[in-house]
PDB file of C-alpha atoms in Angstrom:
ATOM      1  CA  UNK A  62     -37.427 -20.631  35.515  1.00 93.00           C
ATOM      2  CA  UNK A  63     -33.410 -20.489  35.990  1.00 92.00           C
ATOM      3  CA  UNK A  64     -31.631 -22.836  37.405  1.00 93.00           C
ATOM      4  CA  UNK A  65     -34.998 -25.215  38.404  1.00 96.00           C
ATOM      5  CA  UNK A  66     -32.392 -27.455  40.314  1.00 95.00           C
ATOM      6  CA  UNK A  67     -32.164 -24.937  43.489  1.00 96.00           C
ATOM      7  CA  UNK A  68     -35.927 -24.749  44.007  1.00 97.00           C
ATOM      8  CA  UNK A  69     -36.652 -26.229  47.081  1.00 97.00           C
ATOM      9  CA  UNK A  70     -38.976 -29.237  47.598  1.00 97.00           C
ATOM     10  CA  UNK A  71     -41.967 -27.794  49.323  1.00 97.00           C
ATOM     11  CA  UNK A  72     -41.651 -25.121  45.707  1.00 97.00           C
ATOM     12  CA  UNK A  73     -41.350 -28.164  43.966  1.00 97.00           C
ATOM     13  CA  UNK A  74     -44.741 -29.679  44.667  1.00 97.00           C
ATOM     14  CA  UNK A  75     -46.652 -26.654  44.858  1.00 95.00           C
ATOM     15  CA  UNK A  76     -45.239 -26.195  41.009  1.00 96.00           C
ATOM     16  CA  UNK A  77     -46.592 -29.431  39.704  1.00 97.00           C
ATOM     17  CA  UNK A  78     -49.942 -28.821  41.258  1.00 95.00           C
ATOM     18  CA  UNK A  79     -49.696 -25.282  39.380  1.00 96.00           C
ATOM     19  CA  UNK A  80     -48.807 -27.607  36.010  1.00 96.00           C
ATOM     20  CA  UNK A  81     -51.192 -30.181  36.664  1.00 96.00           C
ATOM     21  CA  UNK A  82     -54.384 -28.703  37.538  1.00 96.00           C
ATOM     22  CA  UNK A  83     -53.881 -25.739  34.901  1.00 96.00           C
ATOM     23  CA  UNK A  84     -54.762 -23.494  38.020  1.00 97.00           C
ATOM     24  CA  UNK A  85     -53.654 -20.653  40.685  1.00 95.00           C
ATOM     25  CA  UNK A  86     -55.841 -19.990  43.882  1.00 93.00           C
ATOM     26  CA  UNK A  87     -54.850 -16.402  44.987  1.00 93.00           C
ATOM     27  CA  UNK A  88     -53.374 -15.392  48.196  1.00 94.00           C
ATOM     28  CA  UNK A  89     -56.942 -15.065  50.375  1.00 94.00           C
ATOM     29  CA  UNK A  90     -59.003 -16.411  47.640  1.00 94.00           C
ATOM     30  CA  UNK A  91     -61.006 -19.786  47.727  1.00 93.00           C
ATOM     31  CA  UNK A  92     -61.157 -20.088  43.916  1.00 95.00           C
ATOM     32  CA  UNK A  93     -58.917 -20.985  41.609  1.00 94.00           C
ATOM     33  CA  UNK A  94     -58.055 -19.085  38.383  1.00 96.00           C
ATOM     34  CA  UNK A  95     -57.371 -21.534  35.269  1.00 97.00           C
ATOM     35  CA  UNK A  96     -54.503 -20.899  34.125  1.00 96.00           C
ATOM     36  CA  UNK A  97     -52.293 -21.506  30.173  1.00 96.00           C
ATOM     37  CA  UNK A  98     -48.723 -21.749  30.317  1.00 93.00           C
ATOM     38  CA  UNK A  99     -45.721 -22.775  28.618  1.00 93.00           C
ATOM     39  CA  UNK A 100     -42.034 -22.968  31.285  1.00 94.00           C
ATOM     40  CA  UNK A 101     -39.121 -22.697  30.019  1.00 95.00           C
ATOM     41  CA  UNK A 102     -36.682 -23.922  32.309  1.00 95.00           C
ATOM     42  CA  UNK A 103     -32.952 -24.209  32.727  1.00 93.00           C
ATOM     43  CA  UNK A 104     -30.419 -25.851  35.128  1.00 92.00           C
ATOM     44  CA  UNK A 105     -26.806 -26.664  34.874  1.00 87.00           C
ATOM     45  CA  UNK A 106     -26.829 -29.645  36.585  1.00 91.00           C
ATOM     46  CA  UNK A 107     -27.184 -33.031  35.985  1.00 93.00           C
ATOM     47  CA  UNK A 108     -30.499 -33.722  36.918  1.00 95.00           C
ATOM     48  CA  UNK A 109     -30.976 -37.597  37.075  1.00 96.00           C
ATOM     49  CA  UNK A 110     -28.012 -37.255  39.655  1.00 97.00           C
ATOM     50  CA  UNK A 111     -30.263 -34.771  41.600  1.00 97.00           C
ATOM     51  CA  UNK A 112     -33.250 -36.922  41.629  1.00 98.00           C
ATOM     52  CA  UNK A 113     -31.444 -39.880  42.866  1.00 98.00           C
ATOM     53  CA  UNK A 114     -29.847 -37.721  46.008  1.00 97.00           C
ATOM     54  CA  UNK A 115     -33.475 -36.383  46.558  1.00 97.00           C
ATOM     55  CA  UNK A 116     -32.910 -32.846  45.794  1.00 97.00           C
ATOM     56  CA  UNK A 117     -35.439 -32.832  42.775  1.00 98.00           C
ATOM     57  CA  UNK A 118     -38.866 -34.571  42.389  1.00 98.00           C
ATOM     58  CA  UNK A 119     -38.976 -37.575  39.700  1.00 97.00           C
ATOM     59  CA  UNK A 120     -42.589 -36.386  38.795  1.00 97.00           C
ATOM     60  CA  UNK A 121     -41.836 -32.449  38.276  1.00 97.00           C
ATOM     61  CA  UNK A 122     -38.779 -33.646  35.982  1.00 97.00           C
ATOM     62  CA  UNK A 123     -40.986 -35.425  33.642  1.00 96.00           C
ATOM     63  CA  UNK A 124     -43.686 -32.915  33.760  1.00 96.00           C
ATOM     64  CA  UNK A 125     -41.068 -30.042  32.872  1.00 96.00           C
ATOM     65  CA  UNK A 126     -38.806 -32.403  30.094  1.00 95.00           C
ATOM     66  CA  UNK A 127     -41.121 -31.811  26.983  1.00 94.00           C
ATOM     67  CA  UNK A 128     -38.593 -30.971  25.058  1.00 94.00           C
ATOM     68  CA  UNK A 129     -35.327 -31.308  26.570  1.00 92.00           C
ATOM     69  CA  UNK A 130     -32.446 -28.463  24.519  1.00 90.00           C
ATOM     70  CA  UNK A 131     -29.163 -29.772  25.550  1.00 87.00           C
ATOM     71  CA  UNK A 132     -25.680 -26.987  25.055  1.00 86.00           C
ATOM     72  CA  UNK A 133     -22.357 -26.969  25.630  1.00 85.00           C
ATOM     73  CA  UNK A 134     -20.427 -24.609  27.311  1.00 85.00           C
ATOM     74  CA  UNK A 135     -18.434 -21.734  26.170  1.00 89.00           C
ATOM     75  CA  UNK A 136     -15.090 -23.669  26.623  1.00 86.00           C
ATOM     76  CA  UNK A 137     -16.480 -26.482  24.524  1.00 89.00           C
ATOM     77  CA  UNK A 138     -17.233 -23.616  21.883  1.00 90.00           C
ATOM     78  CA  UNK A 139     -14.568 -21.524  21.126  1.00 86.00           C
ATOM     79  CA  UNK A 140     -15.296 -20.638  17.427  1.00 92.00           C
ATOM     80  CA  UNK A 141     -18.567 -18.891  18.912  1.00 94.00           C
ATOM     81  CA  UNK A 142     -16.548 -16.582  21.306  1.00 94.00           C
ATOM     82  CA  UNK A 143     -15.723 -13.674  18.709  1.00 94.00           C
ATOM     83  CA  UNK A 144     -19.674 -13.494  17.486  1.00 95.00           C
ATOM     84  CA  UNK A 145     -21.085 -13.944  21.452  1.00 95.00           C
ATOM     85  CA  UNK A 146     -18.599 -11.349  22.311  1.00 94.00           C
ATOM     86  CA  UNK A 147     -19.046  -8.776  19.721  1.00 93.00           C
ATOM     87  CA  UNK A 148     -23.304  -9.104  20.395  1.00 93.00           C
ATOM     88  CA  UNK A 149     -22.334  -8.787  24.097  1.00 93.00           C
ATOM     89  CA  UNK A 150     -20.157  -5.525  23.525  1.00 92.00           C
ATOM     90  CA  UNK A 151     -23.237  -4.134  21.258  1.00 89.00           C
ATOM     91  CA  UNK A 152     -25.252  -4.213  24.277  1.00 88.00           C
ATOM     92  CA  UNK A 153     -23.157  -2.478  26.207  1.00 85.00           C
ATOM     93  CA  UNK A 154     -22.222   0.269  23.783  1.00 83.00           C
ATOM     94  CA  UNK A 155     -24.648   3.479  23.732  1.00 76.00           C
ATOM     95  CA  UNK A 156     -23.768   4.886  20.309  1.00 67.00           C
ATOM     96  CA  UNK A 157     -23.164   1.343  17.125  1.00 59.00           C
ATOM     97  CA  UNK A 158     -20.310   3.836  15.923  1.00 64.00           C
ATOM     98  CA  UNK A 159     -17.822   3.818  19.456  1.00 75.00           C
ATOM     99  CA  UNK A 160     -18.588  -0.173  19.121  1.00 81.00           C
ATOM    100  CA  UNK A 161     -14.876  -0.821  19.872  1.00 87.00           C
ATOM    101  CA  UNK A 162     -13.415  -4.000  17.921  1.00 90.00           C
ATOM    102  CA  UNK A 163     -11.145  -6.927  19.566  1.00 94.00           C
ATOM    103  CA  UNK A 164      -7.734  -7.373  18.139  1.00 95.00           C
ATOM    104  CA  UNK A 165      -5.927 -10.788  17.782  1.00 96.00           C
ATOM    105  CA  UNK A 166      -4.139 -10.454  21.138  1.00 96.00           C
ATOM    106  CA  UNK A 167      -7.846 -10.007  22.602  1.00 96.00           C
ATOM    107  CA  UNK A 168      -8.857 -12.899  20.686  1.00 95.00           C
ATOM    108  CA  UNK A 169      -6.470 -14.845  21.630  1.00 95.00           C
ATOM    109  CA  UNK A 170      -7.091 -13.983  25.316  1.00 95.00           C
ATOM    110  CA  UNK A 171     -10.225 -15.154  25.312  1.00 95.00           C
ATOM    111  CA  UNK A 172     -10.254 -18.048  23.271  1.00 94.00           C
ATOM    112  CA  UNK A 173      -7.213 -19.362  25.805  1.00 93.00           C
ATOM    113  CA  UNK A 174      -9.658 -18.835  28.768  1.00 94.00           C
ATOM    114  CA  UNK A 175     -11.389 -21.782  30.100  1.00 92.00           C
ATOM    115  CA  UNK A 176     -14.735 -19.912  30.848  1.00 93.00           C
ATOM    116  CA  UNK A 177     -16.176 -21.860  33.803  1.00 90.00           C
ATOM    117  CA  UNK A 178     -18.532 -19.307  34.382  1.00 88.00           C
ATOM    118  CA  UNK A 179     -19.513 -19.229  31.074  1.00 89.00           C
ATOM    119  CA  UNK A 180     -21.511 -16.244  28.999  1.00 91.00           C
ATOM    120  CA  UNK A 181     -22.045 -14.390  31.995  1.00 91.00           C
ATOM    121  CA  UNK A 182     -18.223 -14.227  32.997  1.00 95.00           C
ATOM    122  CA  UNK A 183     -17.605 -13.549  29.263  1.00 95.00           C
ATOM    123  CA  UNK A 184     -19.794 -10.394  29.777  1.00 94.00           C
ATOM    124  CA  UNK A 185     -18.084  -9.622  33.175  1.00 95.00           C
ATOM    125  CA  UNK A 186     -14.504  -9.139  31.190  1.00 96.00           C
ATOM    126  CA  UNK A 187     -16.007  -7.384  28.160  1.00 94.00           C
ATOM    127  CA  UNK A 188     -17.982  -4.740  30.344  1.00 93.00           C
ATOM    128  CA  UNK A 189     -14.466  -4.657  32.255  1.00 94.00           C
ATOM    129  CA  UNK A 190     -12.837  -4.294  29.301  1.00 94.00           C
ATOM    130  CA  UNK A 191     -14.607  -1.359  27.347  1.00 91.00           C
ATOM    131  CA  UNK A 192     -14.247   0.395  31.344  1.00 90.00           C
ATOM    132  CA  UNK A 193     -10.195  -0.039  30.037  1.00 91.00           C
ATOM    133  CA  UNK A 194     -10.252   0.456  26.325  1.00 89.00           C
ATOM    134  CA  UNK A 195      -8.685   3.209  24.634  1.00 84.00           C
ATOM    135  CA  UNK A 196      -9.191   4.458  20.950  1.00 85.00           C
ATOM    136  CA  UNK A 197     -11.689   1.766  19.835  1.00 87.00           C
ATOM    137  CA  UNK A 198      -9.324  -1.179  20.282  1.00 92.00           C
ATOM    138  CA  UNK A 199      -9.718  -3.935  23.018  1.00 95.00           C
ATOM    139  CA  UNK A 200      -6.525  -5.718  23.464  1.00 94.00           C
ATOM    140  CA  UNK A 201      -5.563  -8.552  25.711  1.00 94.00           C
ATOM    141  CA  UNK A 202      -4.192  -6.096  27.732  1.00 95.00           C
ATOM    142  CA  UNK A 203      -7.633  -5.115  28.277  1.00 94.00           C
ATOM    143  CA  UNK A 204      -8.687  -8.353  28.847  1.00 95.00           C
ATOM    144  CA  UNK A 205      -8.449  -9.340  32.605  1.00 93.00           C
ATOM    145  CA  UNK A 206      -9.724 -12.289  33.953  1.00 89.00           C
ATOM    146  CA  UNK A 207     -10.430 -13.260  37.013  1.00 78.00           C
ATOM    147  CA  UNK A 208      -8.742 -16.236  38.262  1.00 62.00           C
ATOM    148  CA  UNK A 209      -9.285 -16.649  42.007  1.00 49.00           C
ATOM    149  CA  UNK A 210     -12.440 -18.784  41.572  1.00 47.00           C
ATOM    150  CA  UNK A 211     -10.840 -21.027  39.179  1.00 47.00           C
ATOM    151  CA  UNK A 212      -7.679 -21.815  41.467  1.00 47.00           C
ATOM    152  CA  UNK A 213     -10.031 -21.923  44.264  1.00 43.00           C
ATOM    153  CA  UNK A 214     -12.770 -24.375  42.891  1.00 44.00           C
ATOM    154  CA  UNK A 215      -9.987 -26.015  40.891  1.00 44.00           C
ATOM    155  CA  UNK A 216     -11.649 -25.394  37.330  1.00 44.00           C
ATOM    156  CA  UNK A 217      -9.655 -26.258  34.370  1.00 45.00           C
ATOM    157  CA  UNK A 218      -8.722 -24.141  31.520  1.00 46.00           C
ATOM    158  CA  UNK A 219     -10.535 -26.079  28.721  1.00 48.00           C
ATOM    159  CA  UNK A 220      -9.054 -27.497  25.670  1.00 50.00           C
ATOM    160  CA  UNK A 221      -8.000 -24.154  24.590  1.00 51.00           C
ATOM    161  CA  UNK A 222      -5.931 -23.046  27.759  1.00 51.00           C
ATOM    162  CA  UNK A 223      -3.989 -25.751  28.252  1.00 49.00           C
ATOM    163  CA  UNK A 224      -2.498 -25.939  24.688  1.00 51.00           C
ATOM    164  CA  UNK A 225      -1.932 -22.306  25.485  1.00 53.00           C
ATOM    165  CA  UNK A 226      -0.526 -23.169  28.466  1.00 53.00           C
ATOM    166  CA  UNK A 227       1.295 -26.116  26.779  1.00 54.00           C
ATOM    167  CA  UNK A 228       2.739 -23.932  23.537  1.00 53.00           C
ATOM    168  CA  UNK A 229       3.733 -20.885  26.607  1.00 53.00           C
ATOM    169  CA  UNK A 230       5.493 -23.175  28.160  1.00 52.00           C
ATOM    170  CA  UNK A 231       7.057 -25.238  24.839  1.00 52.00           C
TER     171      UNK A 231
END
């Protein structure tokens, strides 16, 4: 279930009855069907804030936190940005041989990026990019990243963009 923090309340409890009784009743149908599941579920938000504001139930929150997996973002990662976006390119190459390859100004780009929308805006620029790319080689020339939600929402650049930012203006 992504992003379990926008389901709304009335979801909510119908949910935990699902997890509880270990049952569906069908649309129309008076009996219920047992049912064995596992959820995997994700959110990016901070959750014990949400409960206290009433936007998620207490109860569904400890039914779902088995086993809570905790990750950083991509700005907080940097050294993973090179492997993330080479498997990212892969998928989005039809032939392994025209796999194009990121040079050090590429690198650079990215790394110097603050990635507030994380792995899905990395994908965003790499799908942009190999649209842009010419002989096998993405460059940061290549690399264009959209900036308008960041000024908008006020993001910041990370760790890595503003000593970028620092050392460009130095």
């Amino acid at each position: 279930l992504d992003e379990i923090s926008e389901m709304p309340m009335a979801l909510q409890a119908k949910l935990l009855r699902v997890l509880q009784e270990r049952a569906v009743t069908p649309i129309g149908s008076q009996t219920d069907i047992p049912i064995d599941v596992r959820v995997v579920a994700t959110t990016n938000r901070n959750m014990a804030e949400e409960i206290r504001n009433g936007n998620f139930r207490e109860d569904l929150y400890y039914r779902l936190n088995v086993f809570p997996l905790n990750t950083v973002s991509l700005c907080e990662r940097d050294d993973d940005i090179v492997p993330i976006a080479t498997f990212l390119l892969g998928r989005h190459v039809k032939v392994v041989t025209d796999m194009p390859w990121l040079d050090d100004s590429a690198i650079t780009a990215l790394k110097a990026h603050g990635w507030p929308g994380n792995v899905r805006e990395l994908e965003n620029v790499l799908q942009r990019a190999l649209v842009l790319s010419q002989n096998g080689v993405i460059t940061s020339n290549e690399i264009l990243i959209d900036n308008v939600l960041q000024d908008t929402l006020g993001a910041t650049a990370g760790l890595n963009g503003m000593f970028a930012q620092a050392t460009a203006s130095a």
